[in-house]
Amino acid sequence: MSSNEDPGSHDLSADVRTLLFEHIESYEQLEILLLLQRNRGADWTAAQLSGHLKISDELVAESLSALQMGGLVLGRRERAPIAYAYAPVSLALEETVSRLAAAYSERPVPIIRLMSSNAIQRLRTGAMRALAESFVLGRGKNRG
């Protein structure tokens, strides 16, 4: 367990921890996903989500894009503006989101702390990758 991680986060199933690490990078994404999941079958425009959750249009757009890429949300382009709905690509993913929603409604703090820990880990990994790439690029310059 990292020093930033909440001991309660270990009560979460491995699939929920993986979902949070791989697909939910921000509190905005989490709130949008859970709202759409609670209202499954309903379509929401980005503007409606922004107004309902009091999140900027830009953050809503970024969050919806990430959730779509993660196979959690579907943007329906049949009408303008685009309408978004909860649409996990698999039953396993849907069950994981249900476990996340239940855990978040019962004990949100461990999930928020785990998300913070995940964000720090992503930053560290990105910084290490950038440093490694700078050495690789630096070697190429010295050969010329």
GROMACS .gro file of N, CA and C in nm:
model
  432
    1MET      N    1   0.086  -0.117   0.000
    1MET     CA    2   0.000   0.000   0.000
    1MET      C    3   0.090   0.123   0.000
    2SER      N    4   0.061   0.218  -0.088
    2SER     CA    5   0.138   0.340  -0.091
    2SER      C    6   0.099   0.428   0.026
    3SER      N    7   0.185   0.524   0.058
    3SER     CA    8   0.157   0.612   0.171
    3SER      C    9   0.036   0.700   0.148
    4ASN      N   10  -0.004   0.720   0.021
    4ASN     CA   11  -0.118   0.805  -0.010
    4ASN      C   12  -0.248   0.728  -0.013
    5GLU      N   13  -0.242   0.598  -0.012
    5GLU     CA   14  -0.362   0.517  -0.029
    5GLU      C   15  -0.431   0.495   0.104
    6ASP      N   16  -0.561   0.499   0.103
    6ASP     CA   17  -0.643   0.479   0.222
    6ASP      C   18  -0.654   0.330   0.251
    7PRO      N   19  -0.635   0.290   0.377
    7PRO     CA   20  -0.648   0.147   0.408
    7PRO      C   21  -0.784   0.091   0.367
    8GLY      N   22  -0.890   0.172   0.372
    8GLY     CA   23  -1.022   0.129   0.333
    8GLY      C   24  -1.035   0.094   0.186
    9SER      N   25  -0.941   0.143   0.104
    9SER     CA   26  -0.949   0.114  -0.040
    9SER      C   27  -0.924  -0.034  -0.067
   10HIS      N   28  -0.861  -0.104   0.027
   10HIS     CA   29  -0.837  -0.247   0.007
   10HIS      C   30  -0.965  -0.328   0.028
   11ASP      N   31  -1.069  -0.264   0.081
   11ASP     CA   32  -1.199  -0.329   0.091
   11ASP      C   33  -1.267  -0.336  -0.046
   12LEU      N   34  -1.218  -0.258  -0.140
   12LEU     CA   35  -1.274  -0.257  -0.275
   12LEU      C   36  -1.224  -0.379  -0.350
   13SER      N   37  -1.309  -0.435  -0.434
   13SER     CA   38  -1.267  -0.550  -0.514
   13SER      C   39  -1.159  -0.508  -0.613
   14ALA      N   40  -1.082  -0.605  -0.656
   14ALA     CA   41  -0.972  -0.577  -0.749
   14ALA      C   42  -1.024  -0.516  -0.878
   15ASP      N   43  -1.140  -0.561  -0.925
   15ASP     CA   44  -1.192  -0.506  -1.050
   15ASP      C   45  -1.233  -0.360  -1.035
   16VAL      N   46  -1.284  -0.322  -0.919
   16VAL     CA   47  -1.320  -0.181  -0.895
   16VAL      C   48  -1.193  -0.097  -0.888
   17ARG      N   49  -1.090  -0.146  -0.819
   17ARG     CA   50  -0.963  -0.072  -0.813
   17ARG      C   51  -0.904  -0.056  -0.953
   18THR      N   52  -0.912  -0.160  -1.033
   18THR     CA   53  -0.860  -0.154  -1.171
   18THR      C   54  -0.940  -0.055  -1.254
   19LEU      N   55  -1.072  -0.058  -1.242
   19LEU     CA   56  -1.157   0.037  -1.314
   19LEU      C   57  -1.119   0.180  -1.278
   20LEU      N   58  -1.101   0.206  -1.151
   20LEU     CA   59  -1.064   0.341  -1.107
   20LEU      C   60  -0.927   0.381  -1.161
   21PHE      N   61  -0.834   0.289  -1.164
   21PHE     CA   62  -0.700   0.322  -1.212
   21PHE      C   63  -0.697   0.341  -1.364
   22GLU      N   64  -0.764   0.252  -1.436
   22GLU     CA   65  -0.753   0.252  -1.582
   22GLU      C   66  -0.853   0.343  -1.654
   23HIS      N   67  -0.969   0.369  -1.592
   23HIS     CA   68  -1.075   0.439  -1.666
   23HIS      C   69  -1.131   0.564  -1.600
   24ILE      N   70  -1.107   0.584  -1.473
   24ILE     CA   71  -1.164   0.698  -1.403
   24ILE      C   72  -1.048   0.783  -1.351
   25GLU      N   73  -1.015   0.886  -1.425
   25GLU     CA   74  -0.899   0.968  -1.389
   25GLU      C   75  -0.935   1.094  -1.311
   26SER      N   76  -1.063   1.126  -1.303
   26SER     CA   77  -1.099   1.250  -1.235
   26SER      C   78  -1.231   1.233  -1.161
   27TYR      N   79  -1.250   1.320  -1.064
   27TYR     CA   80  -1.376   1.322  -0.990
   27TYR      C   81  -1.492   1.353  -1.083
   28GLU      N   82  -1.469   1.439  -1.183
   28GLU     CA   83  -1.573   1.472  -1.280
   28GLU      C   84  -1.617   1.348  -1.358
   29GLN      N   85  -1.521   1.267  -1.401
   29GLN     CA   86  -1.555   1.144  -1.472
   29GLN      C   87  -1.637   1.052  -1.382
   30LEU      N   88  -1.597   1.041  -1.257
   30LEU     CA   89  -1.670   0.956  -1.163
   30LEU      C   90  -1.813   1.005  -1.146
   31GLU      N   91  -1.831   1.134  -1.124
   31GLU     CA   92  -1.966   1.188  -1.103
   31GLU      C   93  -2.054   1.171  -1.227
   32ILE      N   94  -1.997   1.195  -1.345
   32ILE     CA   95  -2.074   1.178  -1.469
   32ILE      C   96  -2.112   1.031  -1.488
   33LEU      N   97  -2.016   0.942  -1.470
   33LEU     CA   98  -2.044   0.799  -1.485
   33LEU      C   99  -2.154   0.754  -1.390
   34LEU      N  100  -2.144   0.793  -1.264
   34LEU     CA  101  -2.243   0.748  -1.167
   34LEU      C  102  -2.380   0.809  -1.192
   35LEU      N  103  -2.385   0.933  -1.238
   35LEU     CA  104  -2.514   0.993  -1.273
   35LEU      C  105  -2.578   0.919  -1.390
   36LEU      N  106  -2.499   0.892  -1.494
   36LEU     CA  107  -2.553   0.819  -1.609
   36LEU      C  108  -2.594   0.677  -1.569
   37GLN      N  109  -2.516   0.615  -1.482
   37GLN     CA  110  -2.548   0.479  -1.438
   37GLN      C  111  -2.678   0.477  -1.358
   38ARG      N  112  -2.698   0.576  -1.270
   38ARG     CA  113  -2.823   0.583  -1.192
   38ARG      C  114  -2.944   0.609  -1.281
   39ASN      N  115  -2.920   0.675  -1.394
   39ASN     CA  116  -3.028   0.711  -1.486
   39ASN      C  117  -3.016   0.632  -1.616
   40ARG      N  118  -2.977   0.506  -1.604
   40ARG     CA  119  -2.956   0.424  -1.724
   40ARG      C  120  -3.081   0.427  -1.811
   41GLY      N  121  -3.058   0.432  -1.939
   41GLY     CA  122  -3.167   0.440  -2.035
   41GLY      C  123  -3.202   0.582  -2.074
   42ALA      N  124  -3.158   0.679  -1.995
   42ALA     CA  125  -3.185   0.819  -2.026
   42ALA      C  126  -3.067   0.879  -2.102
   43ASP      N  127  -3.099   0.967  -2.194
   43ASP     CA  128  -2.996   1.038  -2.269
   43ASP      C  129  -2.974   1.175  -2.207
   44TRP      N  130  -2.848   1.216  -2.198
   44TRP     CA  131  -2.812   1.346  -2.145
   44TRP      C  132  -2.721   1.416  -2.245
   45THR      N  133  -2.744   1.542  -2.268
   45THR     CA  134  -2.649   1.620  -2.349
   45THR      C  135  -2.538   1.666  -2.256
   46ALA      N  136  -2.429   1.707  -2.316
   46ALA     CA  137  -2.318   1.759  -2.236
   46ALA      C  138  -2.363   1.882  -2.157
   47ALA      N  139  -2.444   1.966  -2.217
   47ALA     CA  140  -2.494   2.086  -2.148
   47ALA      C  141  -2.581   2.049  -2.028
   48GLN      N  142  -2.664   1.947  -2.043
   48GLN     CA  143  -2.747   1.903  -1.930
   48GLN      C  144  -2.661   1.850  -1.816
   49LEU      N  145  -2.560   1.771  -1.850
   49LEU     CA  146  -2.469   1.718  -1.748
   49LEU      C  147  -2.395   1.832  -1.679
   50SER      N  148  -2.349   1.927  -1.757
   50SER     CA  149  -2.277   2.042  -1.702
   50SER      C  150  -2.365   2.119  -1.604
   51GLY      N  151  -2.488   2.145  -1.643
   51GLY     CA  152  -2.579   2.218  -1.557
   51GLY      C  153  -2.619   2.141  -1.433
   52HIS      N  154  -2.645   2.014  -1.448
   52HIS     CA  155  -2.690   1.931  -1.336
   52HIS      C  156  -2.579   1.912  -1.232
   53LEU      N  157  -2.457   1.888  -1.280
   53LEU     CA  158  -2.347   1.858  -1.190
   53LEU      C  159  -2.264   1.981  -1.153
   54LYS      N  160  -2.296   2.095  -1.214
   54LYS     CA  161  -2.221   2.220  -1.189
   54LYS      C  162  -2.073   2.202  -1.222
   55ILE      N  163  -2.049   2.142  -1.340
   55ILE     CA  164  -1.913   2.118  -1.390
   55ILE      C  165  -1.901   2.195  -1.521
   56SER      N  166  -1.785   2.253  -1.546
   56SER     CA  167  -1.767   2.332  -1.668
   56SER      C  168  -1.790   2.247  -1.792
   57ASP      N  169  -1.834   2.314  -1.899
   57ASP     CA  170  -1.857   2.244  -2.026
   57ASP      C  171  -1.731   2.172  -2.073
   58GLU      N  172  -1.616   2.237  -2.055
   58GLU     CA  173  -1.489   2.178  -2.100
   58GLU      C  174  -1.459   2.048  -2.025
   59LEU      N  175  -1.475   2.049  -1.893
   59LEU     CA  176  -1.449   1.928  -1.814
   59LEU      C  177  -1.550   1.818  -1.847
   60VAL      N  178  -1.674   1.855  -1.873
   60VAL     CA  179  -1.774   1.755  -1.911
   60VAL      C  180  -1.735   1.691  -2.044
   61ALA      N  181  -1.696   1.774  -2.141
   61ALA     CA  182  -1.657   1.722  -2.273
   61ALA      C  183  -1.536   1.628  -2.261
   62GLU      N  184  -1.435   1.668  -2.185
   62GLU     CA  185  -1.317   1.584  -2.166
   62GLU      C  186  -1.355   1.453  -2.096
   63SER      N  187  -1.440   1.463  -1.995
   63SER     CA  188  -1.481   1.345  -1.920
   63SER      C  189  -1.561   1.248  -2.006
   64LEU      N  190  -1.654   1.301  -2.084
   64LEU     CA  191  -1.734   1.215  -2.171
   64LEU      C  192  -1.646   1.145  -2.274
   65SER      N  193  -1.551   1.217  -2.328
   65SER     CA  194  -1.459   1.156  -2.425
   65SER      C  195  -1.383   1.040  -2.361
   66ALA      N  196  -1.330   1.061  -2.242
   66ALA     CA  197  -1.256   0.956  -2.173
   66ALA      C  198  -1.346   0.837  -2.139
   67LEU      N  199  -1.467   0.865  -2.094
   67LEU     CA  200  -1.560   0.757  -2.060
   67LEU      C  201  -1.602   0.678  -2.183
   68GLN      N  202  -1.615   0.747  -2.296
   68GLN     CA  203  -1.646   0.676  -2.421
   68GLN      C  204  -1.530   0.586  -2.460
   69MET      N  205  -1.408   0.639  -2.453
   69MET     CA  206  -1.290   0.558  -2.489
   69MET      C  207  -1.275   0.438  -2.396
   70GLY      N  208  -1.321   0.452  -2.273
   70GLY     CA  209  -1.315   0.342  -2.177
   70GLY      C  210  -1.428   0.242  -2.190
   71GLY      N  211  -1.518   0.265  -2.285
   71GLY     CA  212  -1.627   0.171  -2.308
   71GLY      C  213  -1.737   0.176  -2.203
   72LEU      N  214  -1.754   0.293  -2.141
   72LEU     CA  215  -1.853   0.307  -2.035
   72LEU      C  216  -1.975   0.388  -2.077
   73VAL      N  217  -1.957   0.477  -2.173
   73VAL     CA  218  -2.061   0.570  -2.216
   73VAL      C  219  -2.067   0.568  -2.367
   74LEU      N  220  -2.187   0.587  -2.419
   74LEU     CA  221  -2.208   0.593  -2.563
   74LEU      C  222  -2.265   0.728  -2.600
   75GLY      N  223  -2.207   0.790  -2.702
   75GLY     CA  224  -2.260   0.915  -2.755
   75GLY      C  225  -2.347   0.885  -2.875
   76ARG      N  226  -2.472   0.922  -2.867
   76ARG     CA  227  -2.567   0.896  -2.976
   76ARG      C  228  -2.571   1.019  -3.065
   77ARG      N  229  -2.529   1.000  -3.188
   77ARG     CA  230  -2.516   1.112  -3.281
   77ARG      C  231  -2.638   1.132  -3.370
   78GLU      N  232  -2.745   1.058  -3.343
   78GLU     CA  233  -2.864   1.067  -3.428
   78GLU      C  234  -2.930   1.204  -3.419
   79ARG      N  235  -2.907   1.272  -3.310
   79ARG     CA  236  -2.968   1.403  -3.293
   79ARG      C  237  -2.862   1.504  -3.251
   80ALA      N  238  -2.893   1.629  -3.270
   80ALA     CA  239  -2.799   1.733  -3.227
   80ALA      C  240  -2.865   1.810  -3.113
   81PRO      N  241  -2.796   1.840  -3.009
   81PRO     CA  242  -2.659   1.798  -2.981
   81PRO      C  243  -2.653   1.649  -2.946
   82ILE      N  244  -2.532   1.597  -2.947
   82ILE     CA  245  -2.511   1.455  -2.917
   82ILE      C  246  -2.565   1.424  -2.778
   83ALA      N  247  -2.633   1.312  -2.767
   83ALA     CA  248  -2.686   1.265  -2.639
   83ALA      C  249  -2.600   1.149  -2.590
   84TYR      N  250  -2.573   1.149  -2.461
   84TYR     CA  251  -2.487   1.047  -2.401
   84TYR      C  252  -2.568   0.961  -2.306
   85ALA      N  253  -2.532   0.835  -2.301
   85ALA     CA  254  -2.601   0.741  -2.213
   85ALA      C  255  -2.500   0.640  -2.157
   86TYR      N  256  -2.534   0.586  -2.043
   86TYR     CA  257  -2.457   0.480  -1.980
   86TYR      C  258  -2.467   0.357  -2.069
   87ALA      N  259  -2.354   0.304  -2.112
   87ALA     CA  260  -2.356   0.189  -2.202
   87ALA      C  261  -2.225   0.111  -2.192
   88PRO      N  262  -2.203   0.040  -2.081
   88PRO     CA  263  -2.079  -0.038  -2.071
   88PRO      C  264  -2.072  -0.143  -2.182
   89VAL      N  265  -1.952  -0.167  -2.229
   89VAL     CA  266  -1.934  -0.258  -2.343
   89VAL      C  267  -1.947  -0.405  -2.306
   90SER      N  268  -1.949  -0.435  -2.175
   90SER     CA  269  -1.962  -0.576  -2.135
   90SER      C  270  -2.041  -0.585  -2.005
   91LEU      N  271  -2.094  -0.703  -1.981
   91LEU     CA  272  -2.165  -0.729  -1.857
   91LEU      C  273  -2.069  -0.719  -1.739
   92ALA      N  274  -1.947  -0.767  -1.756
   92ALA     CA  275  -1.849  -0.760  -1.648
   92ALA      C  276  -1.821  -0.615  -1.610
   93LEU      N  277  -1.808  -0.529  -1.710
   93LEU     CA  278  -1.783  -0.387  -1.683
   93LEU      C  279  -1.904  -0.325  -1.614
   94GLU      N  280  -2.022  -0.361  -1.656
   94GLU     CA  281  -2.144  -0.310  -1.592
   94GLU      C  282  -2.151  -0.352  -1.446
   95GLU      N  283  -2.117  -0.477  -1.418
   95GLU     CA  284  -2.118  -0.525  -1.280
   95GLU      C  285  -2.014  -0.453  -1.195
   96THR      N  286  -1.898  -0.425  -1.254
   96THR     CA  287  -1.793  -0.352  -1.182
   96THR      C  288  -1.839  -0.211  -1.149
   97VAL      N  289  -1.903  -0.145  -1.244
   97VAL     CA  290  -1.953  -0.009  -1.218
   97VAL      C  291  -2.060  -0.014  -1.109
   98SER      N  292  -2.143  -0.117  -1.109
   98SER     CA  293  -2.244  -0.130  -1.003
   98SER      C  294  -2.179  -0.145  -0.866
   99ARG      N  295  -2.070  -0.223  -0.859
   99ARG     CA  296  -1.998  -0.237  -0.732
   99ARG      C  297  -1.934  -0.104  -0.691
  100LEU      N  298  -1.880  -0.032  -0.789
  100LEU     CA  299  -1.822   0.100  -0.761
  100LEU      C  300  -1.930   0.194  -0.708
  101ALA      N  301  -2.045   0.198  -0.771
  101ALA     CA  302  -2.153   0.286  -0.728
  101ALA      C  303  -2.198   0.253  -0.586
  102ALA      N  304  -2.211   0.125  -0.556
  102ALA     CA  305  -2.252   0.085  -0.421
  102ALA      C  306  -2.147   0.125  -0.318
  103ALA      N  307  -2.021   0.100  -0.349
  103ALA     CA  308  -1.914   0.135  -0.256
  103ALA      C  309  -1.906   0.286  -0.236
  104TYR      N  310  -1.923   0.362  -0.345
  104TYR     CA  311  -1.915   0.507  -0.336
  104TYR      C  312  -2.031   0.564  -0.255
  105SER      N  313  -2.148   0.505  -0.265
  105SER     CA  314  -2.262   0.556  -0.188
  105SER      C  315  -2.247   0.524  -0.039
  106GLU      N  316  -2.179   0.414  -0.008
  106GLU     CA  317  -2.160   0.374   0.131
  106GLU      C  318  -2.040   0.442   0.196
  107ARG      N  319  -1.929   0.447   0.124
  107ARG     CA  320  -1.803   0.502   0.178
  107ARG      C  321  -1.726   0.574   0.068
  108PRO      N  322  -1.758   0.699   0.039
  108PRO     CA  323  -1.691   0.769  -0.071
  108PRO      C  324  -1.545   0.805  -0.043
  109VAL      N  325  -1.509   0.828   0.082
  109VAL     CA  326  -1.374   0.877   0.112
  109VAL      C  327  -1.264   0.780   0.066
  110PRO      N  328  -1.273   0.650   0.092
  110PRO     CA  329  -1.167   0.561   0.043
  110PRO      C  330  -1.153   0.565  -0.110
  111ILE      N  331  -1.264   0.582  -0.180
  111ILE     CA  332  -1.258   0.587  -0.326
  111ILE      C  333  -1.191   0.716  -0.371
  112ILE      N  334  -1.225   0.826  -0.309
  112ILE     CA  335  -1.162   0.954  -0.345
  112ILE      C  336  -1.013   0.949  -0.315
  113ARG      N  337  -0.977   0.890  -0.202
  113ARG     CA  338  -0.834   0.879  -0.167
  113ARG      C  339  -0.761   0.788  -0.265
  114LEU      N  340  -0.825   0.678  -0.304
  114LEU     CA  341  -0.763   0.589  -0.402
  114LEU      C  342  -0.745   0.661  -0.535
  115MET      N  343  -0.844   0.739  -0.575
  115MET     CA  344  -0.831   0.815  -0.700
  115MET      C  345  -0.716   0.914  -0.692
  116SER      N  346  -0.697   0.977  -0.577
  116SER     CA  347  -0.584   1.069  -0.559
  116SER      C  348  -0.451   0.995  -0.568
  117SER      N  349  -0.446   0.879  -0.505
  117SER     CA  350  -0.326   0.796  -0.510
  117SER      C  351  -0.297   0.752  -0.655
  118ASN      N  352  -0.402   0.714  -0.727
  118ASN     CA  353  -0.387   0.675  -0.867
  118ASN      C  354  -0.333   0.790  -0.950
  119ALA      N  355  -0.384   0.911  -0.925
  119ALA     CA  356  -0.339   1.028  -1.000
  119ALA      C  357  -0.190   1.054  -0.976
  120ILE      N  358  -0.147   1.040  -0.852
  120ILE     CA  359  -0.006   1.059  -0.819
  120ILE      C  360   0.077   0.952  -0.889
  121GLN      N  361   0.030   0.829  -0.888
  121GLN     CA  362   0.102   0.721  -0.955
  121GLN      C  363   0.112   0.746  -1.106
  122ARG      N  364   0.004   0.795  -1.168
  122ARG     CA  365   0.008   0.827  -1.311
  122ARG      C  366   0.109   0.937  -1.339
  123LEU      N  367   0.114   1.039  -1.253
  123LEU     CA  368   0.211   1.147  -1.271
  123LEU      C  369   0.354   1.095  -1.260
  124ARG      N  370   0.379   1.014  -1.161
  124ARG     CA  371   0.514   0.957  -1.143
  124ARG      C  372   0.554   0.872  -1.263
  125THR      N  373   0.462   0.788  -1.308
  125THR     CA  374   0.489   0.702  -1.423
  125THR      C  375   0.516   0.787  -1.547
  126GLY      N  376   0.436   0.890  -1.568
  126GLY     CA  377   0.457   0.980  -1.682
  126GLY      C  378   0.589   1.052  -1.674
  127ALA      N  379   0.627   1.096  -1.555
  127ALA     CA  380   0.755   1.166  -1.538
  127ALA      C  381   0.872   1.071  -1.564
  128MET      N  382   0.862   0.948  -1.515
  128MET     CA  383   0.968   0.850  -1.539
  128MET      C  384   0.979   0.818  -1.687
  129ARG      N  385   0.865   0.806  -1.754
  129ARG     CA  386   0.864   0.777  -1.897
  129ARG      C  387   0.928   0.893  -1.975
  130ALA      N  388   0.893   1.015  -1.939
  130ALA     CA  389   0.948   1.133  -2.006
  130ALA      C  390   1.099   1.140  -1.985
  131LEU      N  391   1.143   1.110  -1.864
  131LEU     CA  392   1.287   1.111  -1.835
  131LEU      C  393   1.358   1.004  -1.918
  132ALA      N  394   1.302   0.885  -1.924
  132ALA     CA  395   1.363   0.777  -2.002
  132ALA      C  396   1.368   0.814  -2.150
  133GLU      N  397   1.260   0.874  -2.201
  133GLU     CA  398   1.258   0.915  -2.342
  133GLU      C  399   1.360   1.025  -2.369
  134SER      N  400   1.383   1.113  -2.273
  134SER     CA  401   1.481   1.220  -2.295
  134SER      C  402   1.622   1.161  -2.307
  135PHE      N  403   1.650   1.054  -2.233
  135PHE     CA  404   1.780   0.990  -2.247
  135PHE      C  405   1.793   0.922  -2.382
  136VAL      N  406   1.687   0.858  -2.428
  136VAL     CA  407   1.689   0.792  -2.558
  136VAL      C  408   1.707   0.895  -2.668
  137LEU      N  409   1.631   1.004  -2.661
  137LEU     CA  410   1.643   1.109  -2.761
  137LEU      C  411   1.779   1.176  -2.754
  138GLY      N  412   1.833   1.192  -2.634
  138GLY     CA  413   1.965   1.253  -2.618
  138GLY      C  414   2.074   1.168  -2.681
  139ARG      N  415   2.065   1.038  -2.671
  139ARG     CA  416   2.163   0.948  -2.732
  139ARG      C  417   2.161   0.962  -2.884
  140GLY      N  418   2.041   0.975  -2.939
  140GLY     CA  419   2.029   0.988  -3.084
  140GLY      C  420   2.094   1.116  -3.134
  141LYS      N  421   2.087   1.223  -3.058
  141LYS     CA  422   2.149   1.350  -3.097
  141LYS      C  423   2.300   1.342  -3.095
  142ASN      N  424   2.354   1.266  -3.001
  142ASN     CA  425   2.499   1.257  -2.987
  142ASN      C  426   2.563   1.170  -3.095
  143ARG      N  427   2.485   1.090  -3.160
  143ARG     CA  428   2.538   1.000  -3.264
  143ARG      C  429   2.558   1.073  -3.397
  144GLY      N  430   2.488   1.182  -3.414
  144GLY     CA  431   2.489   1.252  -3.542
  144GLY      C  432   2.606   1.328  -3.563
   0.00000   0.00000   0.00000
